[in-house]
Amino acid sequence: MNQPPMQSAVPSWPYFVTHVLGVLEKRDVVRRRELLALVTDSAQLSASAREETIPSGKSKAHHRITWAMASLYKAGWIERPHRGIYRITPDGAEWFNSNKDTVLTYRDANELFDQFWRDSPNRLPAANDAAEPDNTVLSPTEQIEAGINRVERDVAAQLLVQLRDSDPGFFEDAVVKLLLAMGYGGAEQRGQRIGGTGDGGIDGVIDQDALGLDRIYVQAKRYSEGNNVGREAIQAFIGALHGLGASRGVFITSSAFTSHARDYADQVPSRIVLIDGERLVSLMIAYRVGVRVTRSYHTVEVDEDFFE
């Protein structure tokens, strides 16, 4: 569960400092949106880097470029003569012409811009090149989101332990509650656990319409880690669905599925969705089932669209 985060293909924000100045040094003025695009091209970011987002859904590259722009503006090396318009200043041009080939590290940037942020409530965080194993240093907003992600990973691991230690009936009830929280069953929450002796291989049912004409059937297996669900269990579930005249269902387990089980589910005409333990707990956190919010944090940023 606690796997290290994947290495980002987007450089840390100090890398973009010279690219921002380089773009502006060649032009009189540049609109913000155009500047973000030009800097992205100047930095020669890969397709994968351009597609990366921060948890809020915004472009990670644009977020880091914006933080570089904020530091340059604070230093007086770029300015905004009009709303949403940027240009380089004489001081910025002087520094750039002496440092065109400089690739700033986070520590370099901290030392370079600290004097300009020193009296600001939004002062740069302390330099720490070992903040991440890949030496990619996050912006303050990303640090907050990364911290929240670490908390959620720890909670997910605890949830999985709790689910695996629960009795089968509790687990079956929990997965039905999750599906209802996800919006299945409509506003009337039309769903129930039906597992138990003689359940015919079906542990829960969700009615998608008030009359029960459209139903989703659920199979829930509370298995320990390593006791993975195989192809035979999927075949049995599909057999149970056919016995009910159904062609779709959800199979949820607290462990995992073998590759044979996943391949079989993909090949059969019936629509079978497989949810393993890791995805199960991530959905429970996302839809607030089995967890509660203890504290909320809000971050703000300038709405540049407002000023354009």
Coordinates of C-alpha atoms in Angstrom, one line a residue:
M1 CA 0.0 0.0 0.0
N2 CA 2.7 2.6 1.0
Q3 CA 4.5 2.7 -2.3
P4 CA 6.7 5.7 -2.9
P5 CA 5.2 8.4 -5.3
M6 CA 6.2 8.2 -8.9
Q7 CA 9.0 10.5 -9.9
S8 CA 7.6 13.6 -11.6
A9 CA 8.8 14.5 -15.1
V10 CA 8.2 18.2 -14.4
P11 CA 11.3 20.1 -13.1
S12 CA 11.0 22.0 -9.8
W13 CA 10.0 25.6 -10.1
P14 CA 13.5 27.2 -10.0
Y15 CA 14.3 25.5 -13.3
F16 CA 11.7 27.7 -15.0
V17 CA 13.2 31.0 -13.8
T18 CA 15.6 31.5 -16.6
H19 CA 13.0 30.2 -19.1
V20 CA 10.5 32.9 -18.0
L21 CA 13.2 35.6 -18.3
G22 CA 14.4 34.2 -21.6
V23 CA 10.9 34.3 -23.2
L24 CA 10.2 37.8 -21.9
E25 CA 13.7 39.1 -22.9
K26 CA 12.8 38.4 -26.6
R27 CA 9.4 40.2 -26.5
D28 CA 8.0 43.6 -25.4
V29 CA 5.0 42.2 -23.5
V30 CA 3.4 38.8 -23.2
R31 CA 0.0 37.8 -21.9
R32 CA 0.0 35.4 -19.0
R33 CA -1.6 32.4 -20.8
E34 CA 0.8 32.9 -23.8
L35 CA 3.7 33.2 -21.4
L36 CA 2.8 29.8 -19.7
A37 CA 2.7 28.1 -23.1
L38 CA 5.9 29.7 -24.3
V39 CA 7.8 28.8 -21.2
T40 CA 6.6 25.2 -21.4
D41 CA 7.9 25.1 -24.9
S42 CA 11.2 26.8 -24.0
A43 CA 11.8 24.2 -21.3
Q44 CA 11.2 21.4 -23.8
L45 CA 8.9 19.5 -21.5
S46 CA 8.0 16.0 -22.6
A47 CA 4.5 15.0 -23.4
S48 CA 4.2 13.2 -20.1
A49 CA 5.4 16.2 -18.2
R50 CA 2.8 18.4 -19.9
E51 CA 0.0 16.0 -18.9
E52 CA 0.9 15.9 -15.2
T53 CA -1.5 17.5 -12.8
I54 CA -1.4 18.4 -9.2
P55 CA -4.2 16.8 -7.0
S56 CA -6.5 19.8 -7.6
G57 CA -6.4 19.0 -11.4
K58 CA -4.3 21.9 -12.6
S59 CA -1.3 21.5 -14.8
K60 CA 1.7 20.8 -12.6
A61 CA 4.0 22.6 -15.1
H62 CA 1.9 25.7 -15.2
H63 CA 1.7 25.7 -11.4
R64 CA 5.4 25.6 -11.1
I65 CA 6.0 28.2 -13.8
T66 CA 3.5 30.5 -11.9
W67 CA 5.5 30.1 -8.7
A68 CA 8.7 31.0 -10.6
M69 CA 6.9 34.1 -12.0
A70 CA 5.7 35.1 -8.5
S71 CA 9.4 35.0 -7.3
L72 CA 10.6 37.0 -10.3
Y73 CA 7.8 39.6 -9.7
K74 CA 8.7 39.8 -6.0
A75 CA 12.3 40.5 -7.0
G76 CA 11.3 43.2 -9.4
W77 CA 12.8 41.3 -12.4
I78 CA 9.5 41.1 -14.2
E79 CA 6.5 43.5 -14.0
R80 CA 2.8 43.7 -15.0
P81 CA 2.3 47.0 -16.8
H82 CA -1.4 46.0 -17.4
R83 CA -3.7 43.3 -16.2
G84 CA -2.6 39.9 -17.2
I85 CA 0.4 41.4 -19.1
Y86 CA 4.1 40.7 -18.2
R87 CA 7.4 42.1 -19.3
I88 CA 11.0 41.9 -18.2
T89 CA 12.5 44.8 -16.2
P90 CA 16.0 46.2 -16.7
D91 CA 17.2 44.4 -13.5
G92 CA 15.7 41.2 -14.7
A93 CA 17.4 41.6 -18.1
E94 CA 20.7 42.3 -16.5
W95 CA 20.6 39.2 -14.3
F96 CA 19.4 37.0 -17.2
N97 CA 22.1 38.2 -19.6
S98 CA 24.7 37.2 -17.0
N99 CA 23.1 33.9 -16.1
K100 CA 21.5 32.6 -19.4
D101 CA 22.9 29.1 -19.0
T102 CA 22.3 28.9 -15.2
V103 CA 20.1 26.0 -14.0
L104 CA 18.9 26.9 -10.6
T105 CA 18.5 24.3 -7.9
Y106 CA 16.0 24.8 -5.2
R107 CA 18.7 25.9 -2.7
D108 CA 20.1 28.4 -5.3
A109 CA 16.6 29.9 -5.8
N110 CA 16.0 30.1 -2.1
E111 CA 19.2 32.0 -1.6
L112 CA 18.6 34.2 -4.6
F113 CA 15.1 35.3 -3.8
D114 CA 15.1 35.1 0.0
Q115 CA 16.0 38.8 0.3
F116 CA 12.9 39.7 -1.6
W117 CA 10.6 37.5 0.3
R118 CA 12.1 38.1 3.7
D119 CA 9.4 40.5 5.0
S120 CA 6.6 38.7 3.2
P121 CA 4.0 36.6 5.0
N122 CA 4.3 34.2 2.0
R123 CA 8.1 33.8 2.4
L124 CA 9.7 30.9 0.6
P125 CA 10.0 27.7 2.5
A126 CA 13.4 26.7 3.9
A127 CA 15.7 25.0 1.3
N128 CA 15.7 21.2 1.5
D129 CA 17.1 19.4 -1.6
A130 CA 16.3 16.1 0.1
A131 CA 12.6 16.8 0.4
E132 CA 11.9 14.0 -2.0
P133 CA 13.9 11.0 -3.1
D134 CA 14.1 12.3 -6.7
N135 CA 15.2 15.7 -5.5
T136 CA 12.1 17.3 -7.1
V137 CA 11.1 20.1 -4.8
L138 CA 7.5 21.0 -4.5
S139 CA 5.9 24.4 -4.4
P140 CA 4.2 25.3 -1.1
T141 CA 0.8 24.3 -2.5
E142 CA 2.1 21.0 -3.7
Q143 CA 3.7 20.4 -0.3
I144 CA 0.3 20.8 1.3
E145 CA -1.3 18.4 -1.2
A146 CA 1.5 15.9 -0.9
G147 CA 1.1 16.0 2.9
I148 CA -2.6 15.3 2.6
N149 CA -1.9 12.4 0.2
R150 CA 0.5 10.9 2.7
V151 CA -2.2 11.1 5.4
E152 CA -4.7 9.5 3.0
R153 CA -2.3 6.7 2.2
D154 CA -1.8 5.9 5.9
V155 CA -5.6 6.0 6.4
A156 CA -6.1 3.7 3.4
A157 CA -3.7 1.2 4.9
Q158 CA -5.5 1.3 8.3
L159 CA -8.9 0.9 6.5
L160 CA -7.7 -2.2 4.7
V161 CA -6.5 -3.8 7.9
Q162 CA -9.9 -3.1 9.5
L163 CA -11.8 -4.5 6.6
R164 CA -9.7 -7.7 6.5
D165 CA -10.3 -8.1 10.3
S166 CA -14.0 -7.6 10.1
D167 CA -16.5 -10.4 9.8
P168 CA -17.8 -11.2 6.3
G169 CA -21.3 -9.8 7.0
F170 CA -19.8 -6.4 8.0
F171 CA -17.7 -6.4 4.9
E172 CA -20.7 -7.1 2.6
D173 CA -22.7 -4.3 4.3
A174 CA -19.7 -1.9 3.9
V175 CA -19.4 -2.4 0.1
V176 CA -23.1 -1.9 -0.4
K177 CA -22.9 1.3 1.6
L178 CA -20.0 2.4 -0.6
L179 CA -21.9 1.8 -3.8
L180 CA -24.9 3.8 -2.5
A181 CA -22.6 6.6 -1.5
M182 CA -21.2 6.6 -5.0
G183 CA -24.7 7.4 -6.3
Y184 CA -25.9 4.0 -7.3
G185 CA -29.4 3.3 -6.0
G186 CA -30.6 6.9 -6.6
A187 CA -31.7 9.4 -4.0
E188 CA -33.8 6.8 -2.3
Q189 CA -30.7 4.6 -1.5
R190 CA -32.3 1.5 -3.1
G191 CA -29.8 -1.2 -2.1
Q192 CA -29.3 -3.9 0.4
R193 CA -27.0 -6.7 1.6
I194 CA -28.5 -10.1 0.9
G195 CA -25.5 -12.2 1.7
G196 CA -25.7 -15.2 4.0
T197 CA -26.6 -18.9 3.8
G198 CA -28.3 -19.7 0.5
D199 CA -27.5 -16.3 -1.1
G200 CA -26.8 -18.0 -4.4
G201 CA -23.5 -16.3 -4.8
I202 CA -24.9 -12.8 -4.5
D203 CA -24.1 -10.6 -1.5
G204 CA -25.9 -7.4 -2.4
V205 CA -28.2 -5.8 -4.8
I206 CA -28.6 -2.2 -6.0
D207 CA -31.9 -1.1 -7.7
Q208 CA -31.1 1.6 -10.2
D209 CA -34.8 2.5 -10.6
A210 CA -37.7 2.7 -8.3
L211 CA -39.4 -0.4 -9.6
G212 CA -36.2 -2.6 -9.5
L213 CA -36.2 -3.2 -13.2
D214 CA -32.6 -2.3 -13.5
R215 CA -30.4 -4.0 -11.0
I216 CA -26.7 -4.3 -10.1
Y217 CA -25.6 -7.4 -8.3
V218 CA -22.7 -7.4 -5.9
Q219 CA -20.3 -10.1 -4.8
A220 CA -18.0 -9.3 -1.8
K221 CA -15.1 -11.4 -0.6
R222 CA -13.4 -10.5 2.6
Y223 CA -10.0 -12.2 2.1
S224 CA -6.7 -11.7 3.8
E225 CA -3.7 -10.3 1.9
G226 CA -2.2 -12.8 -0.5
N227 CA -5.4 -14.8 -0.7
N228 CA -6.2 -13.5 -4.2
V229 CA -9.5 -14.1 -6.1
G230 CA -9.0 -16.5 -9.0
R231 CA -10.8 -17.2 -12.2
E232 CA -13.0 -19.8 -10.7
A233 CA -14.7 -17.3 -8.3
I234 CA -15.4 -15.0 -11.2
Q235 CA -16.9 -17.8 -13.2
A236 CA -19.1 -18.7 -10.3
F237 CA -20.3 -15.1 -9.9
I238 CA -21.1 -14.9 -13.6
G239 CA -23.0 -18.2 -13.3
A240 CA -25.0 -16.7 -10.4
L241 CA -25.8 -13.6 -12.5
H242 CA -27.0 -15.7 -15.4
G243 CA -29.3 -17.6 -13.1
L244 CA -30.9 -14.3 -12.2
G245 CA -31.1 -13.2 -15.8
A246 CA -28.6 -10.4 -15.2
S247 CA -25.6 -9.5 -17.3
R248 CA -23.6 -7.1 -15.1
G249 CA -22.2 -7.0 -11.6
V250 CA -19.5 -5.8 -9.3
F251 CA -17.0 -8.1 -7.6
I252 CA -15.3 -6.5 -4.6
T253 CA -12.5 -8.0 -2.5
S254 CA -10.3 -6.9 0.3
S255 CA -7.3 -8.7 -1.3
A256 CA -6.6 -8.7 -5.1
F257 CA -7.4 -10.5 -8.3
T258 CA -5.2 -12.9 -10.2
S259 CA -4.2 -12.0 -13.7
H260 CA -6.3 -15.0 -15.0
A261 CA -9.4 -13.6 -13.1
R262 CA -8.9 -10.1 -14.7
D263 CA -8.4 -11.5 -18.1
Y264 CA -11.5 -13.7 -17.9
A265 CA -13.6 -10.8 -16.7
D266 CA -12.5 -8.7 -19.6
Q267 CA -13.3 -11.5 -22.1
V268 CA -16.8 -12.5 -21.1
P269 CA -19.8 -10.8 -22.6
S270 CA -21.2 -9.9 -19.2
R271 CA -20.1 -6.6 -17.8
I272 CA -18.1 -7.4 -14.6
V273 CA -16.3 -4.7 -12.7
L274 CA -13.5 -5.9 -10.4
I275 CA -12.5 -3.8 -7.4
D276 CA -9.5 -4.9 -5.4
G277 CA -8.6 -3.9 -1.9
E278 CA -6.5 -0.9 -2.8
R279 CA -9.1 0.6 -5.1
L280 CA -11.8 -0.2 -2.5
V281 CA -10.2 1.9 0.3
S282 CA -9.4 4.7 -2.1
L283 CA -13.1 4.9 -3.1
M284 CA -14.1 4.7 0.6
I285 CA -11.9 7.7 1.3
A286 CA -13.1 9.6 -1.8
Y287 CA -16.8 9.0 -0.9
R288 CA -16.3 9.3 2.9
V289 CA -17.4 5.8 3.8
G290 CA -15.8 4.4 7.0
V291 CA -13.8 7.7 7.4
R292 CA -14.6 11.1 8.7
V293 CA -13.1 14.6 8.0
T294 CA -11.2 15.8 11.0
R295 CA -9.9 19.0 9.6
S296 CA -10.2 21.0 6.4
Y297 CA -7.6 23.2 4.8
H298 CA -8.1 25.9 2.2
T299 CA -5.5 27.5 0.1
V300 CA -6.0 30.5 -2.2
E301 CA -4.2 31.9 -5.2
V302 CA -4.7 35.0 -7.3
D303 CA -7.4 34.5 -10.0
E304 CA -5.4 35.7 -12.9
D305 CA -8.4 35.4 -15.2
F306 CA -10.1 38.0 -13.1
F307 CA -7.4 40.5 -13.9
E308 CA -7.3 39.8 -17.7

